[in-house]
Tab-separated table of C-alpha atoms and ligand atoms in Angstrom:
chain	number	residue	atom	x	y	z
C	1	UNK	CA	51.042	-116.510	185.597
C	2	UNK	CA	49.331	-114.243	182.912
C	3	UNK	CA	45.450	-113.267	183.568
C	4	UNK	CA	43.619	-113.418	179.932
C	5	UNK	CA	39.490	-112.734	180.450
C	6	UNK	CA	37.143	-115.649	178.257
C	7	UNK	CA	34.429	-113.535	177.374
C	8	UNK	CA	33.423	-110.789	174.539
C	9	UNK	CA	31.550	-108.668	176.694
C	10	UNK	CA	33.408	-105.236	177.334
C	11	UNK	CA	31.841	-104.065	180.483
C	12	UNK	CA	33.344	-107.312	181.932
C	13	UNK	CA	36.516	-106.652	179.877
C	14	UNK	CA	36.279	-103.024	181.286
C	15	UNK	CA	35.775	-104.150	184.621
C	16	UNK	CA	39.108	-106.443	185.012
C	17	UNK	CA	41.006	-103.804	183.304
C	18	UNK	CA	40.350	-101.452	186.136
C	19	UNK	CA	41.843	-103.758	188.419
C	20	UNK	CA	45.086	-103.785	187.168
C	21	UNK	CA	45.216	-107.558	186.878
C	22	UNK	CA	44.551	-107.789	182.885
C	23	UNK	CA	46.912	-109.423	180.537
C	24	UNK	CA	44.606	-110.368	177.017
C	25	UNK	CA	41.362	-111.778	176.426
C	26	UNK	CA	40.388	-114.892	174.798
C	27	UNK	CA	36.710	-114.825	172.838
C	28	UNK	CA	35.187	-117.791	170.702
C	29	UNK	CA	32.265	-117.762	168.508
C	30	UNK	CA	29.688	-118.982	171.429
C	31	UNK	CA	31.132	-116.081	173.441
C	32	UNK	CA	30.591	-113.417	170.406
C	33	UNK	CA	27.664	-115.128	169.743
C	34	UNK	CA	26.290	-113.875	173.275
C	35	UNK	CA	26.845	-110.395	172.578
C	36	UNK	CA	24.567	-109.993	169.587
C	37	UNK	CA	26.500	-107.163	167.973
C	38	UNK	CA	28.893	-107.612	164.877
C	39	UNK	CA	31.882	-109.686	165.752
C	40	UNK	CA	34.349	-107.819	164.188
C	41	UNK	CA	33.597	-104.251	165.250
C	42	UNK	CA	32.778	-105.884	168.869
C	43	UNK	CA	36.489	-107.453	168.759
C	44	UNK	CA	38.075	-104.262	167.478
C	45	UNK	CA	36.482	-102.923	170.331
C	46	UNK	CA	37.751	-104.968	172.693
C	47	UNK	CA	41.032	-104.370	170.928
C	48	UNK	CA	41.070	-100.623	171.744
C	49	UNK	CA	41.385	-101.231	175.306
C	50	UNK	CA	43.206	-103.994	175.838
C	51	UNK	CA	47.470	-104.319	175.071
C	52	UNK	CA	48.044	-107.593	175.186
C	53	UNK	CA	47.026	-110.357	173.120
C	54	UNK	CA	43.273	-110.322	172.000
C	55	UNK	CA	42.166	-114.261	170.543
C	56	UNK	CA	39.555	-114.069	168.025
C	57	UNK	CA	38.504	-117.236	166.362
C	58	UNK	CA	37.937	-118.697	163.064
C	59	UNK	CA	34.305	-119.689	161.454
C	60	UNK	CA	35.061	-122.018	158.863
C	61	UNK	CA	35.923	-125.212	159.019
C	62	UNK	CA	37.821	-126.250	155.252
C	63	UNK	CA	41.348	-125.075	154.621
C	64	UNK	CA	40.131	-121.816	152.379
C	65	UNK	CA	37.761	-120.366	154.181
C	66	UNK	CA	39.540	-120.944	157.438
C	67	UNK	CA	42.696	-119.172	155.729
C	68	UNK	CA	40.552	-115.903	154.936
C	69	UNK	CA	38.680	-116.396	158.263
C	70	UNK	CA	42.772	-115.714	159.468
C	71	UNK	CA	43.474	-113.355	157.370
C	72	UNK	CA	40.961	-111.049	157.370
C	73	UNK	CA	40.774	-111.118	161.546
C	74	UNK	CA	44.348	-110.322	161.603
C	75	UNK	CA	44.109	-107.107	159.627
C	76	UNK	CA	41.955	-106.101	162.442
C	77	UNK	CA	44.442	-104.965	165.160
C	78	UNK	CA	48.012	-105.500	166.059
C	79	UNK	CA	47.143	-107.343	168.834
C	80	UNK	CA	45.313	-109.991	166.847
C	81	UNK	CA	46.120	-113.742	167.799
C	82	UNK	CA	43.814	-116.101	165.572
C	83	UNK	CA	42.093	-119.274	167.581
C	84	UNK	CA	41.998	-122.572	165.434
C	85	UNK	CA	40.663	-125.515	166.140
C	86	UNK	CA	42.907	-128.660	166.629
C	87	UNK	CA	41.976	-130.247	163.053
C	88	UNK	CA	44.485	-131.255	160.408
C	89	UNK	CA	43.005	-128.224	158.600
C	90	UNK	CA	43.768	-126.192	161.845
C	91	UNK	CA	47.326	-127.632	161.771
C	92	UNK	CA	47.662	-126.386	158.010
C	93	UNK	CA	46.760	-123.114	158.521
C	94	UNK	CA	48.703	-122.770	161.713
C	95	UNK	CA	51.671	-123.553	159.642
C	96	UNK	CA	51.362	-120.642	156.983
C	97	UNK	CA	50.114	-117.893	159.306
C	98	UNK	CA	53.270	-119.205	161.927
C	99	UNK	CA	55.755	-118.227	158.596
C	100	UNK	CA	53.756	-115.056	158.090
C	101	UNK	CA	54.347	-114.506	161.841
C	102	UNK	CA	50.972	-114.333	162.396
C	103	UNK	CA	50.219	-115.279	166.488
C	104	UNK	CA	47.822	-118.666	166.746
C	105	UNK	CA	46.232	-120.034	169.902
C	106	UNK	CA	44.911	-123.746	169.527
C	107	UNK	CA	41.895	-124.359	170.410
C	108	UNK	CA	39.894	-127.211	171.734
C	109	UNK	CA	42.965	-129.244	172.904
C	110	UNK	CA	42.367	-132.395	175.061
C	111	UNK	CA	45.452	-134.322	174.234
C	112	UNK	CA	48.680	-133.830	175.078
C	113	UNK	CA	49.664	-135.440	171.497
C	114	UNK	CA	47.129	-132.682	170.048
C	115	UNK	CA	49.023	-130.218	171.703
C	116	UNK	CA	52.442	-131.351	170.600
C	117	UNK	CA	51.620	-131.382	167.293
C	118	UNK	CA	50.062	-127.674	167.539
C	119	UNK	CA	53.239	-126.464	168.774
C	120	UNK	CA	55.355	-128.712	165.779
C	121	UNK	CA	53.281	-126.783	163.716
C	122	UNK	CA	53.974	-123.318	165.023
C	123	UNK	CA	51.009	-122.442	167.259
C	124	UNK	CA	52.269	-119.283	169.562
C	125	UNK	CA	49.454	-120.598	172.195
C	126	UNK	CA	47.968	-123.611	173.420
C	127	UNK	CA	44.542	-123.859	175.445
C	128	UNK	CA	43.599	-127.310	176.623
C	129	UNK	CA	40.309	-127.856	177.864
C	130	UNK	CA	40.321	-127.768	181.510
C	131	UNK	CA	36.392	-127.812	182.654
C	132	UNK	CA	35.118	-129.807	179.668
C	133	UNK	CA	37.541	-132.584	180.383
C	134	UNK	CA	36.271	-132.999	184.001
C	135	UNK	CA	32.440	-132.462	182.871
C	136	UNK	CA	33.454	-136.009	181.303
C	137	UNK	CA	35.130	-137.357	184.332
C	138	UNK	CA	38.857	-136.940	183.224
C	139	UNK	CA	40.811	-134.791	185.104
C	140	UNK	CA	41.320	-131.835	182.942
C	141	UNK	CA	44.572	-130.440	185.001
C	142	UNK	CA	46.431	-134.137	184.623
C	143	UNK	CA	45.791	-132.486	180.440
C	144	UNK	CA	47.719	-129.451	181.545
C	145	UNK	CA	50.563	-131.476	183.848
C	146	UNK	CA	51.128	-133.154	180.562
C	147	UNK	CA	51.654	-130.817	178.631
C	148	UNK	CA	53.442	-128.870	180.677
C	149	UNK	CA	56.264	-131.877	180.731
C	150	UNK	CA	56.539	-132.415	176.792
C	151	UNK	CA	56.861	-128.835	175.786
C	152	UNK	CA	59.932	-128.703	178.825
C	153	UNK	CA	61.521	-131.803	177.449
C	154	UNK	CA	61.878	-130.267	174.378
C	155	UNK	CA	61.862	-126.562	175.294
C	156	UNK	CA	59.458	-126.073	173.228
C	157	UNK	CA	57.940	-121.838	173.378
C	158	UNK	CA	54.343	-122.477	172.682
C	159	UNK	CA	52.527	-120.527	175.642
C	160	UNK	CA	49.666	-122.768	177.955
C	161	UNK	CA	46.916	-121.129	178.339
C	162	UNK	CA	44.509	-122.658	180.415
C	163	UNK	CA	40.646	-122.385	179.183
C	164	UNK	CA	37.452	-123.906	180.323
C	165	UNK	CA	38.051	-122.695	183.828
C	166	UNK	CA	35.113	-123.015	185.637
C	167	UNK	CA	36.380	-122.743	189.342
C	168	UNK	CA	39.043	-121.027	191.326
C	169	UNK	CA	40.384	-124.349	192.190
C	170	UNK	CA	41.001	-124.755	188.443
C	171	UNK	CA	43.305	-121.210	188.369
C	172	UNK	CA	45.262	-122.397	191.769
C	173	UNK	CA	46.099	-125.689	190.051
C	174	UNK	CA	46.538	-124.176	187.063
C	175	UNK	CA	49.504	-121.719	188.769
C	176	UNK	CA	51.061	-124.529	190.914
C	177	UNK	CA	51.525	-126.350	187.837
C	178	UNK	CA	53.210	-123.381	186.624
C	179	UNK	CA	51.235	-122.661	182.963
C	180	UNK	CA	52.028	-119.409	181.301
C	181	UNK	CA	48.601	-117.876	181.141
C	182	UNK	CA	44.920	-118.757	182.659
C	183	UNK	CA	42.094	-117.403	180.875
C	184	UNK	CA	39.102	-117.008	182.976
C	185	UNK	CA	35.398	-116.032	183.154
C	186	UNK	CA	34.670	-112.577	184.697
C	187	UNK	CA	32.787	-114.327	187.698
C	188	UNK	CA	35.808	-116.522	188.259
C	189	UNK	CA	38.254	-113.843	188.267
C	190	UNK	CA	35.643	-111.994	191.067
C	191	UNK	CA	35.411	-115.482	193.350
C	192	UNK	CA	39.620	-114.984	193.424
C	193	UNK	CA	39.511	-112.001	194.705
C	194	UNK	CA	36.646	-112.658	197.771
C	195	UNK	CA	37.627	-114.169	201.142
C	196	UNK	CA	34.762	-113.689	204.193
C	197	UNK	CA	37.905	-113.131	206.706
C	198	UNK	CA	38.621	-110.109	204.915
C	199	UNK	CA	35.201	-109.090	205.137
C	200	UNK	CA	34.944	-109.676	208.310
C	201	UNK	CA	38.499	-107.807	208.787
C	202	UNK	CA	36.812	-104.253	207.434
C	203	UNK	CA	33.692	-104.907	209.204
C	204	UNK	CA	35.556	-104.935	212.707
C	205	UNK	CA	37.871	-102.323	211.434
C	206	UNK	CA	34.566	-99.976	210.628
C	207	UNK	CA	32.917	-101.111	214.024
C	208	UNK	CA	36.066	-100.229	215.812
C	209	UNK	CA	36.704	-96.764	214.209
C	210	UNK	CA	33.527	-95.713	214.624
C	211	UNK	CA	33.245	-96.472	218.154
C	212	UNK	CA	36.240	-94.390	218.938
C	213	UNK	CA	34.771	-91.498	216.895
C	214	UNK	CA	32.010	-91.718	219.173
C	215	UNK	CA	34.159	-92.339	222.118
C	216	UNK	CA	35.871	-89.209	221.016
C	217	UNK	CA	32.835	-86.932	220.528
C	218	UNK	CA	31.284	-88.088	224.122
C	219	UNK	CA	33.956	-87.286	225.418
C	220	UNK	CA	34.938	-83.344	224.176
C	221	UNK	CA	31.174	-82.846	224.512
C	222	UNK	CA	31.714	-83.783	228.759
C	223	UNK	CA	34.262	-80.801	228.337
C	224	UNK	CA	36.448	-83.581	230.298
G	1	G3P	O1	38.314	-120.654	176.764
G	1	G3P	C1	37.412	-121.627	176.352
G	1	G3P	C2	36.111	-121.443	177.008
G	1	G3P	O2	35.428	-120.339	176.497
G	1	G3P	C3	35.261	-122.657	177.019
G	1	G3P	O3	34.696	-122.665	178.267
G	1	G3P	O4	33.092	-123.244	179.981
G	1	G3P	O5	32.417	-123.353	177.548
G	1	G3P	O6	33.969	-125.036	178.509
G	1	G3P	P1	33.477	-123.638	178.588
């Protein structure tokens, strides 16, 4: 399973890159929002040091502005893929930039009938709703399962991407269920990597080494 970051900050962005585990990033306007610097030199930014796919997301809402929303964000890096909302407007759009060859993610899916029309329409990604369907008491992973089984039964390409991942629990699922990408928050992507039993591993290792050392030193200070 791919490893996309949700966020638009780039120390965070920075920070997964170092580990080696970094596949693209996924923003939105709340997320740019947060950064309080101009969204389209912060997403160039972010472009610069990440490869793979970089979402960056539309503003408006009616079929021309949304079209130059697309336009003008994918003249900003190679790695571009524009983020539309699941509208009938979104569908439109998705349609023209999908003959221009022009990458789309879908955004704001929590339907698998949503999701099957995004993909009729051209979309190269998909990302349902994980976290915000279970704030609601549905289960946002049954979304993904779903989906998951109409895009095989008609081998259909568009890529999952999981979003609203609030848990680890949600990125496990999302793997066992077998979804092409998971894009997660930094702090998410830090609470995969922790277990306390391999804390407590290096502790005992230190403990151990160090009491040889000293074991070590005693003993060629004894002259014995
Ligand atoms: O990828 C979508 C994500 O940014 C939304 O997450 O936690 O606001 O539902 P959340």
């Amino acid at each position: 399973m791919k490893i996309f970051i949700d966020t638009a900050n780039l120390e965070e962005i920075n920070k997964a890159v170092s580990l080696g585990i970094l596949d693209g990033v996924t923003t939105n306007p709340t997320l740019l929002a947060k950064e309080k610097s101009e969204p389209q030199t912060q997403i160039k930014k972010i472009c610069a040091v990440v490869k793979g796919p970089v979402s960056a997301e539309v503003t408006h809402y009616d079929y021309e502005g949304m079209l130059k929303d697309a336009e003008e964000l994918s003249r900003l890096a190679p790695n571009i893929v524009i983020k539309i909302p699941l509208t009938e407007t979104g569908l439109r759009v998705t349609k023209i930039l999908s003959r221009k060859s022009i990458k789309t993610n879908l955004t704001l899916c929590f339907s698998p009938l949503q999701a099957l029309l995004a993909a009729k329409a051209g979309a190269s990604f998909i990302s349902p709703f994980v976290g915000r369907l279970d704030d609601i008491s549905h289960r946002g992973m049954d979304l993904v399962c779903d989906i998951k089984k109409i895009y095989a039964n008609y081998h259909i390409n568009t890529e999952i991407i999981v979003a609203s991942v609030r848990n680890p629990l949600h990125v496990l699922e999302a793997a066992k269920l077998g979804a092409d990408i998971a894009t997660i928050p930094y702090k998410v992507i830090s609470q995969l990597l922790k277990h306390p039993l391999t804390d407590i591993g290096i502790k005992r290792f230190i403990d151990d080494w160090r009491s040889l050392e000293s074991f070590l030193k005693h003993k060629s200070n004894s002259g014995s």
